mmCIF file of C-alpha atoms in Angstrom:
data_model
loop_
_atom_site.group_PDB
_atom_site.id
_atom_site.type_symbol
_atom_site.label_atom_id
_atom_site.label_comp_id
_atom_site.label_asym_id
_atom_site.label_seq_id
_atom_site.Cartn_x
_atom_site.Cartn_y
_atom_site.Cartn_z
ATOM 1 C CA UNK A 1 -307.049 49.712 54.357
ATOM 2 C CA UNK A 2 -304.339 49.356 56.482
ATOM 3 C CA UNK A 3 -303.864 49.764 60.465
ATOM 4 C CA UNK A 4 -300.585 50.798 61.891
ATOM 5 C CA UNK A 5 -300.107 50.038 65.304
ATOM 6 C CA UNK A 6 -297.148 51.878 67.247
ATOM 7 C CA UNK A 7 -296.750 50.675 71.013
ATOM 8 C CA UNK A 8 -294.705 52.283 73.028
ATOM 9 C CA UNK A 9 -293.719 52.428 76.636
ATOM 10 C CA UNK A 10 -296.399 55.306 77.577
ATOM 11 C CA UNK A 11 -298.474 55.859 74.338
ATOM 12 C CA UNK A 12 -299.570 53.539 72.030
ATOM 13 C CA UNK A 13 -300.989 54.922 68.497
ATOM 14 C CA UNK A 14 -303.294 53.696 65.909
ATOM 15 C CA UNK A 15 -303.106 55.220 62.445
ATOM 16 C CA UNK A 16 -305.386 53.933 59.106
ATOM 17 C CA UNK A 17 -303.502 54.303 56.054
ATOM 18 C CA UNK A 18 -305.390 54.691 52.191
ATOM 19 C CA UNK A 19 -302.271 53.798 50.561
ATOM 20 C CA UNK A 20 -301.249 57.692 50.387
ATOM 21 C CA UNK A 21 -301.961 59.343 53.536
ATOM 22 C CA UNK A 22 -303.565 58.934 57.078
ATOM 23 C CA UNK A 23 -306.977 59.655 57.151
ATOM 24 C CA UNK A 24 -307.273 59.149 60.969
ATOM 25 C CA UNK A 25 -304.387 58.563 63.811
ATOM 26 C CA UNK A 26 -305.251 58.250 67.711
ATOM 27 C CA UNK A 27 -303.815 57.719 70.710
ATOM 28 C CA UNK A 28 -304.586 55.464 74.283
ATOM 29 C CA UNK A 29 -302.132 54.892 77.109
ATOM 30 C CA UNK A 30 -300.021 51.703 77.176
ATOM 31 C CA UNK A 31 -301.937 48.949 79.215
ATOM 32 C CA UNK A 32 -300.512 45.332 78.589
ATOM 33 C CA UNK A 33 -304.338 44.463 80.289
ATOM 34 C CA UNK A 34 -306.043 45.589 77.754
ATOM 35 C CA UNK A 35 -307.955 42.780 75.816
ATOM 36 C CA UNK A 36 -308.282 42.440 72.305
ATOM 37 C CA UNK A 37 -312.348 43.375 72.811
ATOM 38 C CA UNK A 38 -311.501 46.516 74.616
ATOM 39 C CA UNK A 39 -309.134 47.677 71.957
ATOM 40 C CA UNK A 40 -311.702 47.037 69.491
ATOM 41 C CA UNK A 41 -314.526 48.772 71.317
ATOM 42 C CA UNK A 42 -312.297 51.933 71.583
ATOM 43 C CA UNK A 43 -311.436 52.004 67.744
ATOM 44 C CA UNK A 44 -314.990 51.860 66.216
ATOM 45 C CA UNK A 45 -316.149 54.112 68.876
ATOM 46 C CA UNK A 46 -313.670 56.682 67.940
ATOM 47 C CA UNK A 47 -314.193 55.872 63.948
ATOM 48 C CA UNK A 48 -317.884 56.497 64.118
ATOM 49 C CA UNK A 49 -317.805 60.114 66.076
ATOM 50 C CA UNK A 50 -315.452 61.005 62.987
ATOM 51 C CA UNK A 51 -317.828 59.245 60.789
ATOM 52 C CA UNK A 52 -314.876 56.906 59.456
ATOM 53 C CA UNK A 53 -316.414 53.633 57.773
ATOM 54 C CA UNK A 54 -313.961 51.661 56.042
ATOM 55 C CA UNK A 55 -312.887 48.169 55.528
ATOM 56 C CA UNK A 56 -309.457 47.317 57.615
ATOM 57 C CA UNK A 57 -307.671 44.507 55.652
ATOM 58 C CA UNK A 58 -304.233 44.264 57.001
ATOM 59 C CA UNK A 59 -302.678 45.272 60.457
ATOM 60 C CA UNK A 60 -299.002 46.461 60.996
ATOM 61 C CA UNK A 61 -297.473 46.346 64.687
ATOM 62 C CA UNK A 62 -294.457 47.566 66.021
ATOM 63 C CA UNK A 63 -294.316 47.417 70.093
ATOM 64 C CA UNK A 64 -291.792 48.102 72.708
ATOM 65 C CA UNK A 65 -293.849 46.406 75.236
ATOM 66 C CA UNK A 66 -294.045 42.309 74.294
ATOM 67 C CA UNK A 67 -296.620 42.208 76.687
ATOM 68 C CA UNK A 68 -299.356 43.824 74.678
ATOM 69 C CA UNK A 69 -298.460 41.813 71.178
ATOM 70 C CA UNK A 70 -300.345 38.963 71.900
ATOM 71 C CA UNK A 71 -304.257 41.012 72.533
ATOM 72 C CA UNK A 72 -303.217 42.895 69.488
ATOM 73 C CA UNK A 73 -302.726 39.706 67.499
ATOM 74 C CA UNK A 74 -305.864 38.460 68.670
ATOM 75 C CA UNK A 75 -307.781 41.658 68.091
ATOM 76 C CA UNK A 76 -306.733 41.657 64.570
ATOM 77 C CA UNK A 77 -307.497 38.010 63.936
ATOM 78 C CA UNK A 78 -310.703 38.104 65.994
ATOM 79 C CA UNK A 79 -312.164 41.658 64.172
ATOM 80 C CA UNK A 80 -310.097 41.821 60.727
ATOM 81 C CA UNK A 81 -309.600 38.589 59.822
ATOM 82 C CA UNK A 82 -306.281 38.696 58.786
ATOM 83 C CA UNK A 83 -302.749 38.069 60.417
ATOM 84 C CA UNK A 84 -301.111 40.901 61.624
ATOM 85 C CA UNK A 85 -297.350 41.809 60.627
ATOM 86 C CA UNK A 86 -295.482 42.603 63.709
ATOM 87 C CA UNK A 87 -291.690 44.228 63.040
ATOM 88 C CA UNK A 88 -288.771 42.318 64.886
ATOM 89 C CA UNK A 89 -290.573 38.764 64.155
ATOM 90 C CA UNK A 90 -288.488 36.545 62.502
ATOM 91 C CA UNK A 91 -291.344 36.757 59.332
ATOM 92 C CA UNK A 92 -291.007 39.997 59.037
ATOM 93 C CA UNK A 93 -288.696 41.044 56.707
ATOM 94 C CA UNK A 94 -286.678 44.888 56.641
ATOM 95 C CA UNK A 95 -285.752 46.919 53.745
ATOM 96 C CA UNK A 96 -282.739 47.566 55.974
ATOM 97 C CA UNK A 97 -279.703 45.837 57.138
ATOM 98 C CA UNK A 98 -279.372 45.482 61.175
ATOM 99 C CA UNK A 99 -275.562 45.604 61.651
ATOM 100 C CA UNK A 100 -275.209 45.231 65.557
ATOM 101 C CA UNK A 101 -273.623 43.173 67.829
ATOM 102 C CA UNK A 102 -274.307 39.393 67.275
ATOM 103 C CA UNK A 103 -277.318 38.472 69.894
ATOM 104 C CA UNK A 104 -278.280 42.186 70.323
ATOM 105 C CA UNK A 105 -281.958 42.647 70.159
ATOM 106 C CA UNK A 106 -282.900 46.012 68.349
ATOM 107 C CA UNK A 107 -286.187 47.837 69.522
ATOM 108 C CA UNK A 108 -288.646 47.475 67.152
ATOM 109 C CA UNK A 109 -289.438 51.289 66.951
ATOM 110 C CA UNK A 110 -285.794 51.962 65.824
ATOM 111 C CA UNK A 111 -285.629 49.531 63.243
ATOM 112 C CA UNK A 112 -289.159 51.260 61.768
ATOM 113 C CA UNK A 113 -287.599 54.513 62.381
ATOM 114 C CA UNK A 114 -284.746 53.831 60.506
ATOM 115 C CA UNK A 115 -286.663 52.325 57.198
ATOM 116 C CA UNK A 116 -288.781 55.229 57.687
ATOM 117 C CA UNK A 117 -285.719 58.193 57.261
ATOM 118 C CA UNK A 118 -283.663 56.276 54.768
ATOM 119 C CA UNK A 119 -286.732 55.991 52.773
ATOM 120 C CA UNK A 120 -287.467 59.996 53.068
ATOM 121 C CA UNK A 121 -283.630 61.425 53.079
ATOM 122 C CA UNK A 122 -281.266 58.598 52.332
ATOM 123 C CA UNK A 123 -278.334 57.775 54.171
ATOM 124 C CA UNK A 124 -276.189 58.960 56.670
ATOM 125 C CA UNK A 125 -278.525 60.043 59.378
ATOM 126 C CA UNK A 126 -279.100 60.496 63.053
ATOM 127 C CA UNK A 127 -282.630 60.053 64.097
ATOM 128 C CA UNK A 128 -283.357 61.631 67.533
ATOM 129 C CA UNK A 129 -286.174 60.000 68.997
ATOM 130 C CA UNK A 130 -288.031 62.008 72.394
ATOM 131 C CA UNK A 131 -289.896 58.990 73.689
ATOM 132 C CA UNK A 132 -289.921 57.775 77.246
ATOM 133 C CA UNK A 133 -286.232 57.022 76.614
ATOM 134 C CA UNK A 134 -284.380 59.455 74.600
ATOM 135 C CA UNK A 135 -282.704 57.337 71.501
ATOM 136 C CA UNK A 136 -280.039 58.472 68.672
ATOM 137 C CA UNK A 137 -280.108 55.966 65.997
ATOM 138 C CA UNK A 138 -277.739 55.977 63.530
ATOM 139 C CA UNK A 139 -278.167 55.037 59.675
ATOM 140 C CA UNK A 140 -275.629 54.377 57.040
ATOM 141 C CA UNK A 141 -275.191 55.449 53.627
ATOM 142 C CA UNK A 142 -277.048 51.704 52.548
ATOM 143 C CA UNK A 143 -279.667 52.672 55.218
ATOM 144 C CA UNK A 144 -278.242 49.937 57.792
ATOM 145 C CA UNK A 145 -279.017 50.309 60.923
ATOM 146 C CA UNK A 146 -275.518 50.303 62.743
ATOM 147 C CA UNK A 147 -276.696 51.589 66.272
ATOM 148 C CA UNK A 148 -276.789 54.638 68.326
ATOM 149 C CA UNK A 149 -277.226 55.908 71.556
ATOM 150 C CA UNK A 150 -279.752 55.574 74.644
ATOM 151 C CA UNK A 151 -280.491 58.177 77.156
ATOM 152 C CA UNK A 152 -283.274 58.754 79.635
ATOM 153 C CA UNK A 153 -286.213 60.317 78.544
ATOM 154 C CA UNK A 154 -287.038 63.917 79.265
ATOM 155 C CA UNK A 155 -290.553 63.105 81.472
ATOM 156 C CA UNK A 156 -288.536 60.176 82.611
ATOM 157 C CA UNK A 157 -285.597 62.621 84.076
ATOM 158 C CA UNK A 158 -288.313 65.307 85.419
ATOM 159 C CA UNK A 159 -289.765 62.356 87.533
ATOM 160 C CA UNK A 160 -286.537 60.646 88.730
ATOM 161 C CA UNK A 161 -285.334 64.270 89.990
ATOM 162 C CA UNK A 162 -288.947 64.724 91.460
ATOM 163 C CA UNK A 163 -289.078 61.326 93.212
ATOM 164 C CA UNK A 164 -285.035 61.449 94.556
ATOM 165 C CA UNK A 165 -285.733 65.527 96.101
ATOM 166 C CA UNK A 166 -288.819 65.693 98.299
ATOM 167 C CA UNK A 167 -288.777 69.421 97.707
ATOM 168 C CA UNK A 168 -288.631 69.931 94.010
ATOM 169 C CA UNK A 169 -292.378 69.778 92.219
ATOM 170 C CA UNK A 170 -293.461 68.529 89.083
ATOM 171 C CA UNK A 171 -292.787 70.668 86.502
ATOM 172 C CA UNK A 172 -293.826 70.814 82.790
ATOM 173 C CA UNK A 173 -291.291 71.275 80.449
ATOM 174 C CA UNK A 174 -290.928 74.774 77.871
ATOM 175 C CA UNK A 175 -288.325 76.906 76.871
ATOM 176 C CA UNK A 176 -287.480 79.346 80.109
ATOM 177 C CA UNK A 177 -286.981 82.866 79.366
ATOM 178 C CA UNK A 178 -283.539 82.784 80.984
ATOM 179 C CA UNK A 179 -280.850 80.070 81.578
ATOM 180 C CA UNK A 180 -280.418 81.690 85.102
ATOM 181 C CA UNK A 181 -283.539 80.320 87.188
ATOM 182 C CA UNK A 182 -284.984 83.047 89.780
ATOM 183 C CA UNK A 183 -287.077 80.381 91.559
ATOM 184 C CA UNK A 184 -287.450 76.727 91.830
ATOM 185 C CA UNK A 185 -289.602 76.047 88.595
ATOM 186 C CA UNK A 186 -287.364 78.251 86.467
ATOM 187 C CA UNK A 187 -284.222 76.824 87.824
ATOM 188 C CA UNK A 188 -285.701 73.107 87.144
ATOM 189 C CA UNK A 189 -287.060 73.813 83.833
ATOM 190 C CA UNK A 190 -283.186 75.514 82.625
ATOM 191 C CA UNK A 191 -281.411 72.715 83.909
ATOM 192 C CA UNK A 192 -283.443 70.103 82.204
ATOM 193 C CA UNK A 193 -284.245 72.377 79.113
ATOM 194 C CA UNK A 194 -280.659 73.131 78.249
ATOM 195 C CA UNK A 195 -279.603 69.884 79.637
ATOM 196 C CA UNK A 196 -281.195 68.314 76.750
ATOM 197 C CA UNK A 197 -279.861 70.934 74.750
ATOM 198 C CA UNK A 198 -276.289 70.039 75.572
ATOM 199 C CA UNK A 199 -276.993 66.528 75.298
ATOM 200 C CA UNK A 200 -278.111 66.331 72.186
ATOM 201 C CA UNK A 201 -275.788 68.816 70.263
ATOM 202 C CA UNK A 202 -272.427 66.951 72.057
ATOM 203 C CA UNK A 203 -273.568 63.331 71.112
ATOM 204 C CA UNK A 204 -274.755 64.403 67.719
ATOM 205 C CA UNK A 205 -271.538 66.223 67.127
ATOM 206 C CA UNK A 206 -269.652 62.948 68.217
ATOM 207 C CA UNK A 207 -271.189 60.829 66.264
ATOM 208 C CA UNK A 208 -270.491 62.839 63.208
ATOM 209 C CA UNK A 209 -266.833 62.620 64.175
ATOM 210 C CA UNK A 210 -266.813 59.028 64.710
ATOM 211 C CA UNK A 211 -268.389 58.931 61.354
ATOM 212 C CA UNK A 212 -266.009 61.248 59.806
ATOM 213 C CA UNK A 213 -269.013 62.098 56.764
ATOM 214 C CA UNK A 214 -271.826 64.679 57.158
ATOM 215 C CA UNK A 215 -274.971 63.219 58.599
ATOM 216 C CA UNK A 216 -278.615 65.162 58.525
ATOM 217 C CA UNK A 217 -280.281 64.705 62.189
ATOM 218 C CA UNK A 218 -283.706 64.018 61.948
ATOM 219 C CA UNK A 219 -286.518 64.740 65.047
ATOM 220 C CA UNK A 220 -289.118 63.057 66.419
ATOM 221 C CA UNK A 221 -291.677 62.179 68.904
ATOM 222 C CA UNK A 222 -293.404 64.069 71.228
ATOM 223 C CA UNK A 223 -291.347 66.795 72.600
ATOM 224 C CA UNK A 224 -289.094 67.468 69.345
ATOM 225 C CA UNK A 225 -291.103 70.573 67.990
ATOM 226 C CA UNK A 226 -290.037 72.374 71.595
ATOM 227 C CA UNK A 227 -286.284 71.597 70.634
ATOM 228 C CA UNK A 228 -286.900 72.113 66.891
ATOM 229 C CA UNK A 229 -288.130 75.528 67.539
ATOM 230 C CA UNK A 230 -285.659 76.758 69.913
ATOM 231 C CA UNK A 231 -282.269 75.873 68.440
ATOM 232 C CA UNK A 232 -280.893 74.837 65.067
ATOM 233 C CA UNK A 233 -280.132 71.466 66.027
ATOM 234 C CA UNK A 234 -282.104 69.534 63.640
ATOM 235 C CA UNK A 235 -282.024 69.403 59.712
ATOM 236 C CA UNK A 236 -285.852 67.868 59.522
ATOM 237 C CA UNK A 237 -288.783 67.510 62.126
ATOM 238 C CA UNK A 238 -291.336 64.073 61.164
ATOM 239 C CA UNK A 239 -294.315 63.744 63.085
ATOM 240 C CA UNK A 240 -295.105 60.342 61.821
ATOM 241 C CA UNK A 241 -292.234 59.065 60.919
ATOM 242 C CA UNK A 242 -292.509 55.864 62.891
ATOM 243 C CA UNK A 243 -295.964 55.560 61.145
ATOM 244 C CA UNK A 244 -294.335 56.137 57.588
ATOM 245 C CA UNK A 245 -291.870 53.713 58.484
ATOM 246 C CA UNK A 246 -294.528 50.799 59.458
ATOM 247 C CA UNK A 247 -295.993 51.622 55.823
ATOM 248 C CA UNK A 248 -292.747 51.445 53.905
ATOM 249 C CA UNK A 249 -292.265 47.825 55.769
ATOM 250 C CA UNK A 250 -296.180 46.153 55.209
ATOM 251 C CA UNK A 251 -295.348 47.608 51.335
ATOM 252 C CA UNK A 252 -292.153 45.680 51.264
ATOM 253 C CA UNK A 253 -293.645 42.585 52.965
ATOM 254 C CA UNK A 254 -296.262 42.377 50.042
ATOM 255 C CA UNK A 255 -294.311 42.856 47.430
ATOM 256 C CA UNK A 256 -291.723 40.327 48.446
ATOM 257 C CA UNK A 257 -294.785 37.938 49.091
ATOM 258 C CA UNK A 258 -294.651 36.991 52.487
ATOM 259 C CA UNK A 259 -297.915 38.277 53.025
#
């Protein structure tokens, strides 16, 4: 069996794959702390209230936070007894080209994200990713990654606008009933609602024009069924794409035999 590990900057997720679907996926907050013992204490805990007893031979981990790689290497050595594959290391190889900038470091969660929509819909995408950051990444016809665009997150911008107006609450974020706010909440939740709106319908449409081709925009993370529902700005909505992604790369790894 296999364990995907996604790390980002709030979440990190843990997903077992049979070799054709997820049989379990769960989520802990980010804590760069957190020792290999504690992660592993957590895992089988949750595996044996859902009565999940399987063998884990391989580990997959892509991370945003470099902090956290090193417990999660040990806690797959230490409890698995194998090596762990971790995207954006130098022996892990992509089904993908990476066509940036020369010295540009790529997060690891777009480069998975990418192998992960060229492998469902082929080229010429825009992946819109709502994670703590808001990220656009951009595929080519030959699935190359060729960049994109990075914008703060939703959460992220409810915070910041929080923090910088004593006055203004926290406020959780939904569709309002009207663009035209009739108190404080309603005004916040329009402006950051159809903010987003804006923002992501301008930058997608400018990217197709930069392009100059027709591109399918893919969703995903944790607020993209709010947008996917409300407006027709996306072609396709993926849960787990990034975990699809992690898949298609451990598969490739094998059968190129660095593993």
């Amino acid at each position: 069996m296999l364990l995907a590990i996604d790390c980002g900057n709030t979440n990190t997720v843990f997903s077992i794959w049979d070799g054709t679907q997820f049989i379990a996926t769960w989520r802990t907050s980010t804590e760069h702390q957190r020792t290999a013992d504690q992660y592993y204490v957590w895992l089988t805990t949750l595996m044996k209230f859902q009565d999940i007893d399987v063998e884990i031979t391989e580990v997959i981990i892509s991370s945003t936070v470099p902090r956290v790689v090193f417990n999660l290497r040990v806690f797959s050595d230490r409890y698995f007894n194998c090596r762990p594959l971790v995207v954006g290391k130098p022996e892990c190889l992509l089904p993908v080209d990476v066509r940036v900038d020369a010295g540009t470091q790529v997060g690891p969660d777009r480069l998975v994200n990418t192998v992960a929509g060229y492998d469902l819909y082929g080229g010429n995408l825009i992946i819109v990713d709502f994670g703590t950051a808001t990220t656009f990444d951009v595929v080519a016809a030959d699935g190359a990654y060729i960049g994109g665009v990075i914008s703060p997150g939703v959460n992220l911008s409810l915070e910041a606008l929080h923090q910088a107006a004593a006055a203004l609450p926290h406020v959780d974020i939904t569709k309002p009933q009207a663009v035209i706010g009739t108190n404080t909440v309603a005004c916040m939740q329009s402006g950051i609602f159809w903010g987003y709106i804006g923002l992501i319908r301008e930058i997608c449409d400018r990217i197709k024009a930069e392009r100059d081709r027709p591109m399918q925009v893919i969703s995903t993370g944790g607020l993209a069924p709010l947008f996917q529902q409300s407006v027709a700005l996306f072609d396709h909505f993926e849960d787990d794409l990034t975990m699809h992604g992690l898949t298609v790369i451990q598969k490739y790894n094998k059968e190129n035999n660095t593993l």
